Amino acid sequence: MKTEWAIALHGGAGTILRETMSAEREATYREALAAALSSGSAILERGGSSADAVEAVVNALEDDPLFNAGHGAVLTADGAFELDAAIMRGGDLAAGAVAGVVDIRNPVSLARQVMERSQHVLLAGDGASRFARELGIEPVSSDYFETEYRRKQLLQAQAKNEVSLDHNDRKFGTVGAVARDRAGDLAAATSTGGMTNKRPGRIGDSPLIGAGTYASNRSCAVSATGHGEMFIRLTVARDIAALMEYAGLSLEEAVDRKVMRELLEIDGRGGVIAVSREGRPVFGFNTPGMYRAAQWEGADVEVGIYAD
């Protein structure tokens, strides 16, 4: 059944178990997910664009220290912050992304400026920061991103001499949103701080169009979260769209094939959110849990954490 507008978000996937989650912490996550979603739903309800909606949702998640994006991002091996983000419109396939930015409060909003106000798709590091300053975007200090929780994670990872693909609660911490507006246009956006104790300069799938972020009105909009290297190798986001366009699979079938079959074949862990030009959003993840929420016209907000 076709729905007029629809929106979904994710806040990370991983080994998220009821038995290790306190009732208070679970309630905190559910409230945060619902609040972020409502910022996008309100835009769609009043006839706004899907691009505006996904940017608003990801901004809210970037500002929330519960999630690994923006304020509350994880740290690199050097004890610094390197943030990645991307946004894409399905109507004209316009896309923008930033990688390795160190002084941008909301990387996804800078990614949108790359899409709309430059001739490029991806800007990285100092070049992205210089572009932001040219636009009058005020930089923030690294203190803005830091939380005691993430600093402790870094010290624990360094003590074990490991790069942490998941958090202490075994959660892959990328955030993202997908949406369809009343005009039928799709959009996707993704933002992340990456991996704890990652090598400086490491870039995951989030800012790579076709890997962790993709949108096309011919098929679907997708945002991914998980072990980024695996999502890059399988071009997960674009492949889901291609399976719909060229193989005639439904969105559910395409998501299932990539997430529940092909990713697992190379030991890739994580999940995606997706929405097509028709129907409700689809979630797919091969981990015990994924922080997620969705809403569509005429329906209440749905919030989920666990697989069952």
Short mmCIF file of C-alpha atoms in Angstrom, two decimals:
data_model
loop_
_atom_site.label_atom_id
_atom_site.label_comp_id
_atom_site.label_asym_id
_atom_site.label_seq_id
_atom_site.Cartn_x
_atom_site.Cartn_y
_atom_site.Cartn_z
CA MET A 1 0.00 0.00 0.00
CA LYS A 2 1.38 3.39 -0.99
CA THR A 3 1.96 5.96 1.73
CA GLU A 4 2.40 9.63 0.95
CA TRP A 5 5.44 10.44 3.06
CA ALA A 6 7.72 8.22 5.08
CA ILE A 7 10.88 8.58 7.12
CA ALA A 8 13.26 6.34 9.05
CA LEU A 9 16.46 6.71 11.02
CA HIS A 10 19.17 4.57 12.57
CA GLY A 11 21.53 5.29 15.42
CA GLY A 12 23.89 2.33 15.19
CA ALA A 13 23.71 -1.45 15.12
CA GLY A 14 25.51 -4.18 17.05
CA THR A 15 25.25 -6.53 19.99
CA ILE A 16 22.53 -4.64 21.81
CA LEU A 17 20.86 -6.97 24.31
CA ARG A 18 17.92 -6.55 26.66
CA GLU A 19 19.79 -8.22 29.49
CA THR A 20 22.60 -5.66 29.37
CA MET A 21 20.40 -2.58 28.92
CA SER A 22 18.93 -0.90 31.98
CA ALA A 23 15.34 0.25 31.76
CA GLU A 24 16.46 3.84 32.30
CA ARG A 25 19.06 3.74 29.53
CA GLU A 26 16.64 2.07 27.14
CA ALA A 27 14.06 4.77 27.82
CA THR A 28 16.69 7.44 27.19
CA TYR A 29 17.55 5.97 23.80
CA ARG A 30 13.92 5.56 22.80
CA GLU A 31 13.16 9.16 23.68
CA ALA A 32 16.19 10.41 21.75
CA LEU A 33 15.29 8.39 18.66
CA ALA A 34 11.67 9.55 18.71
CA ALA A 35 12.68 13.18 19.21
CA ALA A 36 15.12 13.10 16.31
CA LEU A 37 12.56 11.46 14.05
CA SER A 38 9.91 14.04 14.89
CA SER A 39 12.14 16.83 13.57
CA GLY A 40 11.98 15.20 10.13
CA SER A 41 8.37 14.05 10.29
CA ALA A 42 7.21 17.60 10.98
CA ILE A 43 8.95 18.81 7.84
CA LEU A 44 7.37 16.11 5.68
CA GLU A 45 3.92 16.57 7.20
CA ARG A 46 3.84 20.22 6.19
CA GLY A 47 4.99 19.41 2.67
CA GLY A 48 8.73 19.97 3.04
CA SER A 49 11.41 18.17 1.07
CA SER A 50 12.95 14.82 1.88
CA ALA A 51 16.42 16.42 1.82
CA ASP A 52 15.37 18.93 4.48
CA ALA A 53 13.89 16.12 6.55
CA VAL A 54 16.93 13.83 6.56
CA GLU A 55 19.27 16.72 7.29
CA ALA A 56 17.16 17.77 10.27
CA VAL A 57 17.07 14.24 11.67
CA VAL A 58 20.81 13.71 11.31
CA ASN A 59 21.50 17.14 12.83
CA ALA A 60 19.53 16.08 15.89
CA LEU A 61 21.52 12.86 16.18
CA GLU A 62 24.82 14.69 15.64
CA ASP A 63 23.93 16.98 18.54
CA ASP A 64 23.09 14.10 20.89
CA PRO A 65 26.07 12.59 22.78
CA LEU A 66 24.33 9.20 22.89
CA PHE A 67 25.44 8.66 19.29
CA ASN A 68 28.77 8.48 17.49
CA ALA A 69 28.40 11.56 15.29
CA GLY A 70 29.19 15.18 16.04
CA HIS A 71 29.02 15.83 19.79
CA GLY A 72 29.87 12.43 21.29
CA ALA A 73 31.97 11.13 18.40
CA VAL A 74 34.69 8.55 19.04
CA LEU A 75 38.39 9.40 18.95
CA THR A 76 41.21 8.40 16.62
CA ALA A 77 44.47 6.79 17.72
CA ASP A 78 45.88 10.30 18.04
CA GLY A 79 43.11 11.29 20.44
CA ALA A 80 41.50 13.55 17.86
CA PHE A 81 38.16 13.66 16.02
CA GLU A 82 37.70 12.99 12.31
CA LEU A 83 34.08 13.13 11.19
CA ASP A 84 32.46 11.93 7.96
CA ALA A 85 29.02 12.59 6.45
CA ALA A 86 27.06 12.45 3.21
CA ILE A 87 23.68 13.42 1.80
CA MET A 88 22.02 12.55 -1.51
CA ARG A 89 18.84 13.53 -3.36
CA GLY A 90 17.01 10.89 -5.35
CA GLY A 91 15.36 13.19 -7.87
CA ASP A 92 18.48 14.48 -9.59
CA LEU A 93 21.13 12.19 -8.04
CA ALA A 94 22.85 15.21 -6.54
CA ALA A 95 25.19 14.28 -3.68
CA GLY A 96 27.58 15.91 -1.27
CA ALA A 97 29.98 14.53 1.32
CA VAL A 98 32.77 15.46 3.70
CA ALA A 99 35.44 13.26 5.24
CA GLY A 100 37.93 13.73 8.04
CA VAL A 101 36.55 17.07 9.18
CA VAL A 102 37.74 18.19 12.59
CA ASP A 103 35.99 21.46 13.36
CA ILE A 104 32.46 21.25 11.95
CA ARG A 105 29.58 20.97 14.42
CA ASN A 106 27.17 19.34 11.95
CA PRO A 107 29.09 17.56 9.19
CA VAL A 108 25.94 16.53 7.33
CA SER A 109 24.98 20.18 6.86
CA LEU A 110 28.40 20.92 5.38
CA ALA A 111 27.94 17.89 3.12
CA ARG A 112 24.72 19.46 1.88
CA GLN A 113 26.57 22.68 1.12
CA VAL A 114 29.09 20.67 -0.89
CA MET A 115 26.15 19.23 -2.84
CA GLU A 116 24.40 22.54 -3.45
CA ARG A 117 27.16 25.13 -3.52
CA SER A 118 30.20 23.46 -5.06
CA GLN A 119 31.06 21.59 -8.23
CA HIS A 120 32.21 18.56 -6.25
CA VAL A 121 30.79 15.59 -4.39
CA LEU A 122 33.38 14.93 -1.69
CA LEU A 123 35.65 17.33 0.18
CA ALA A 124 38.07 16.12 2.85
CA GLY A 125 40.05 17.43 5.78
CA ASP A 126 41.35 20.98 5.66
CA GLY A 127 39.80 21.55 2.25
CA ALA A 128 36.36 20.88 3.66
CA SER A 129 37.02 23.18 6.61
CA ARG A 130 38.23 25.96 4.31
CA PHE A 131 35.08 25.58 2.23
CA ALA A 132 33.00 25.89 5.40
CA ARG A 133 34.78 29.08 6.40
CA GLU A 134 34.17 30.55 2.93
CA LEU A 135 30.47 29.97 3.52
CA GLY A 136 30.59 31.66 6.92
CA ILE A 137 30.18 28.46 8.92
CA GLU A 138 31.82 29.02 12.29
CA PRO A 139 34.32 26.31 13.33
CA VAL A 140 34.12 24.61 16.72
CA SER A 141 36.97 23.41 18.90
CA SER A 142 37.62 19.73 19.53
CA ASP A 143 36.30 20.25 23.06
CA TYR A 144 32.81 20.48 21.59
CA PHE A 145 32.91 16.86 20.37
CA GLU A 146 34.53 15.30 23.41
CA THR A 147 32.74 13.30 26.10
CA GLU A 148 34.23 11.43 29.04
CA TYR A 149 32.64 8.21 27.81
CA ARG A 150 34.43 8.33 24.43
CA ARG A 151 37.77 9.26 25.99
CA LYS A 152 37.49 6.24 28.25
CA GLN A 153 36.72 4.03 25.25
CA LEU A 154 39.88 5.21 23.52
CA LEU A 155 42.04 4.45 26.55
CA GLN A 156 40.52 0.97 26.80
CA ALA A 157 41.11 0.29 23.10
CA GLN A 158 44.70 1.51 23.30
CA ALA A 159 45.36 -0.64 26.36
CA LYS A 160 44.31 -3.66 24.27
CA ASN A 161 46.15 -2.37 21.18
CA GLU A 162 43.02 -2.73 19.07
CA VAL A 163 40.83 -0.71 16.77
CA SER A 164 37.36 -0.92 18.21
CA LEU A 165 34.78 -1.66 15.56
CA ASP A 166 32.09 -1.52 18.20
CA HIS A 167 31.57 0.31 21.45
CA ASN A 168 31.62 -1.06 24.98
CA ASP A 169 27.99 -1.97 24.36
CA ARG A 170 29.12 -3.53 21.06
CA LYS A 171 27.33 -0.99 18.91
CA PHE A 172 28.42 0.22 15.49
CA GLY A 173 27.81 3.92 15.93
CA THR A 174 26.83 5.61 12.70
CA VAL A 175 23.63 7.67 12.37
CA GLY A 176 21.49 8.17 9.31
CA ALA A 177 18.08 8.90 7.86
CA VAL A 178 16.08 8.17 4.72
CA ALA A 179 12.85 9.84 3.60
CA ARG A 180 10.22 10.19 0.92
CA ASP A 181 8.29 13.44 0.66
CA ARG A 182 4.81 14.20 -0.70
CA ALA A 183 6.28 14.87 -4.13
CA GLY A 184 7.67 11.33 -4.19
CA ASP A 185 11.28 12.46 -3.96
CA LEU A 186 13.73 10.37 -1.93
CA ALA A 187 16.77 11.40 0.09
CA ALA A 188 19.36 9.77 2.34
CA ALA A 189 21.91 11.14 4.81
CA THR A 190 24.55 9.51 7.00
CA SER A 191 27.03 10.84 9.58
CA THR A 192 29.67 9.22 11.79
CA GLY A 193 32.72 9.67 13.97
CA GLY A 194 34.13 6.39 12.68
CA MET A 195 35.92 3.79 14.79
CA THR A 196 37.52 4.13 18.22
CA ASN A 197 41.34 4.21 17.95
CA LYS A 198 41.14 4.24 14.16
CA ARG A 199 44.25 5.18 12.20
CA PRO A 200 44.22 8.90 11.39
CA GLY A 201 42.92 9.42 7.89
CA ARG A 202 40.75 6.30 7.87
CA ILE A 203 37.50 6.84 5.96
CA GLY A 204 34.58 4.43 6.18
CA ASP A 205 31.49 3.90 4.09
CA SER A 206 29.35 6.75 5.43
CA PRO A 207 30.64 9.55 3.14
CA LEU A 208 31.10 7.27 0.12
CA ILE A 209 28.17 7.53 -2.25
CA GLY A 210 27.00 4.04 -3.12
CA ALA A 211 28.62 2.38 -0.11
CA GLY A 212 26.96 3.80 2.99
CA THR A 213 24.68 6.41 1.43
CA TYR A 214 22.59 6.39 -1.75
CA ALA A 215 19.29 7.72 -3.11
CA SER A 216 17.57 7.42 -6.47
CA ASN A 217 13.92 8.01 -7.29
CA ARG A 218 14.18 5.06 -9.65
CA SER A 219 14.51 2.70 -6.72
CA CYS A 220 15.19 3.69 -3.11
CA ALA A 221 17.13 5.68 -0.54
CA VAL A 222 19.56 3.84 1.74
CA SER A 223 21.69 4.70 4.78
CA ALA A 224 23.99 2.10 6.33
CA THR A 225 25.64 1.46 9.66
CA GLY A 226 28.22 -1.20 10.48
CA HIS A 227 31.74 -2.32 9.65
CA GLY A 228 32.41 0.28 6.99
CA GLU A 229 35.17 -1.53 5.16
CA MET A 230 32.79 -4.38 4.34
CA PHE A 231 30.06 -2.01 3.15
CA ILE A 232 32.60 -0.33 0.88
CA ARG A 233 33.75 -3.64 -0.60
CA LEU A 234 30.17 -4.66 -1.39
CA THR A 235 28.92 -1.18 -2.41
CA VAL A 236 25.91 -2.06 -0.27
CA ALA A 237 23.76 1.04 -0.68
CA ARG A 238 23.99 1.23 -4.48
CA ASP A 239 23.64 -2.52 -4.88
CA ILE A 240 20.32 -2.49 -3.04
CA ALA A 241 19.08 0.12 -5.49
CA ALA A 242 20.52 -1.78 -8.47
CA LEU A 243 18.86 -5.01 -7.40
CA MET A 244 15.54 -3.21 -7.54
CA GLU A 245 16.27 -1.44 -10.83
CA TYR A 246 17.84 -4.27 -12.82
CA ALA A 247 16.81 -7.51 -11.12
CA GLY A 248 13.25 -6.51 -10.26
CA LEU A 249 13.60 -7.32 -6.56
CA SER A 250 11.40 -5.65 -4.01
CA LEU A 251 13.04 -3.36 -1.49
CA GLU A 252 12.67 -6.03 1.20
CA GLU A 253 14.25 -8.67 -1.04
CA ALA A 254 17.15 -6.42 -2.02
CA VAL A 255 17.92 -5.44 1.58
CA ASP A 256 17.75 -9.06 2.70
CA ARG A 257 20.13 -10.21 -0.03
CA LYS A 258 22.80 -7.64 0.75
CA VAL A 259 22.55 -7.54 4.55
CA MET A 260 21.54 -11.08 5.48
CA ARG A 261 23.44 -12.97 2.77
CA GLU A 262 26.28 -11.16 1.03
CA LEU A 263 27.57 -9.16 3.98
CA LEU A 264 27.65 -12.25 6.17
CA GLU A 265 29.64 -14.10 3.51
CA ILE A 266 32.56 -11.74 4.18
CA ASP A 267 31.80 -11.45 7.91
CA GLY A 268 30.33 -7.97 7.50
CA ARG A 269 28.18 -6.82 10.42
CA GLY A 270 25.67 -4.01 10.55
CA GLY A 271 22.48 -2.93 8.90
CA VAL A 272 20.62 -0.47 6.69
CA ILE A 273 17.48 1.60 6.60
CA ALA A 274 15.77 2.12 3.27
CA VAL A 275 12.65 3.58 1.71
CA SER A 276 11.27 3.38 -1.82
CA ARG A 277 8.83 5.56 -3.79
CA GLU A 278 6.05 3.41 -2.38
CA GLY A 279 5.38 1.80 0.96
CA ARG A 280 6.81 1.93 4.42
CA PRO A 281 10.51 2.08 5.35
CA VAL A 282 12.46 -1.17 5.54
CA PHE A 283 15.03 -2.12 8.16
CA GLY A 284 17.62 -4.85 7.72
CA PHE A 285 20.40 -5.80 10.12
CA ASN A 286 22.41 -8.93 10.89
CA THR A 287 23.29 -7.95 14.45
CA PRO A 288 21.26 -8.56 17.64
CA GLY A 289 20.04 -4.97 17.60
CA MET A 290 19.89 -1.63 15.80
CA TYR A 291 18.72 1.67 17.22
CA ARG A 292 15.99 2.71 14.80
CA ALA A 293 12.73 4.60 14.35
CA ALA A 294 10.24 5.21 11.57
CA GLN A 295 7.00 6.99 10.76
CA TRP A 296 4.79 7.45 7.74
CA GLU A 297 1.72 9.53 7.01
CA GLY A 298 -1.19 8.67 9.29
CA ALA A 299 0.87 6.39 11.56
CA ASP A 300 2.41 6.74 14.97
CA VAL A 301 6.16 6.76 15.53
CA GLU A 302 7.69 3.28 15.72
CA VAL A 303 10.89 2.89 17.74
CA GLY A 304 12.97 -0.29 17.92
CA ILE A 305 16.22 -1.43 19.49
CA TYR A 306 16.36 -5.22 19.55
CA ALA A 307 16.07 -7.76 16.75
CA ASP A 308 13.12 -9.58 18.31
#
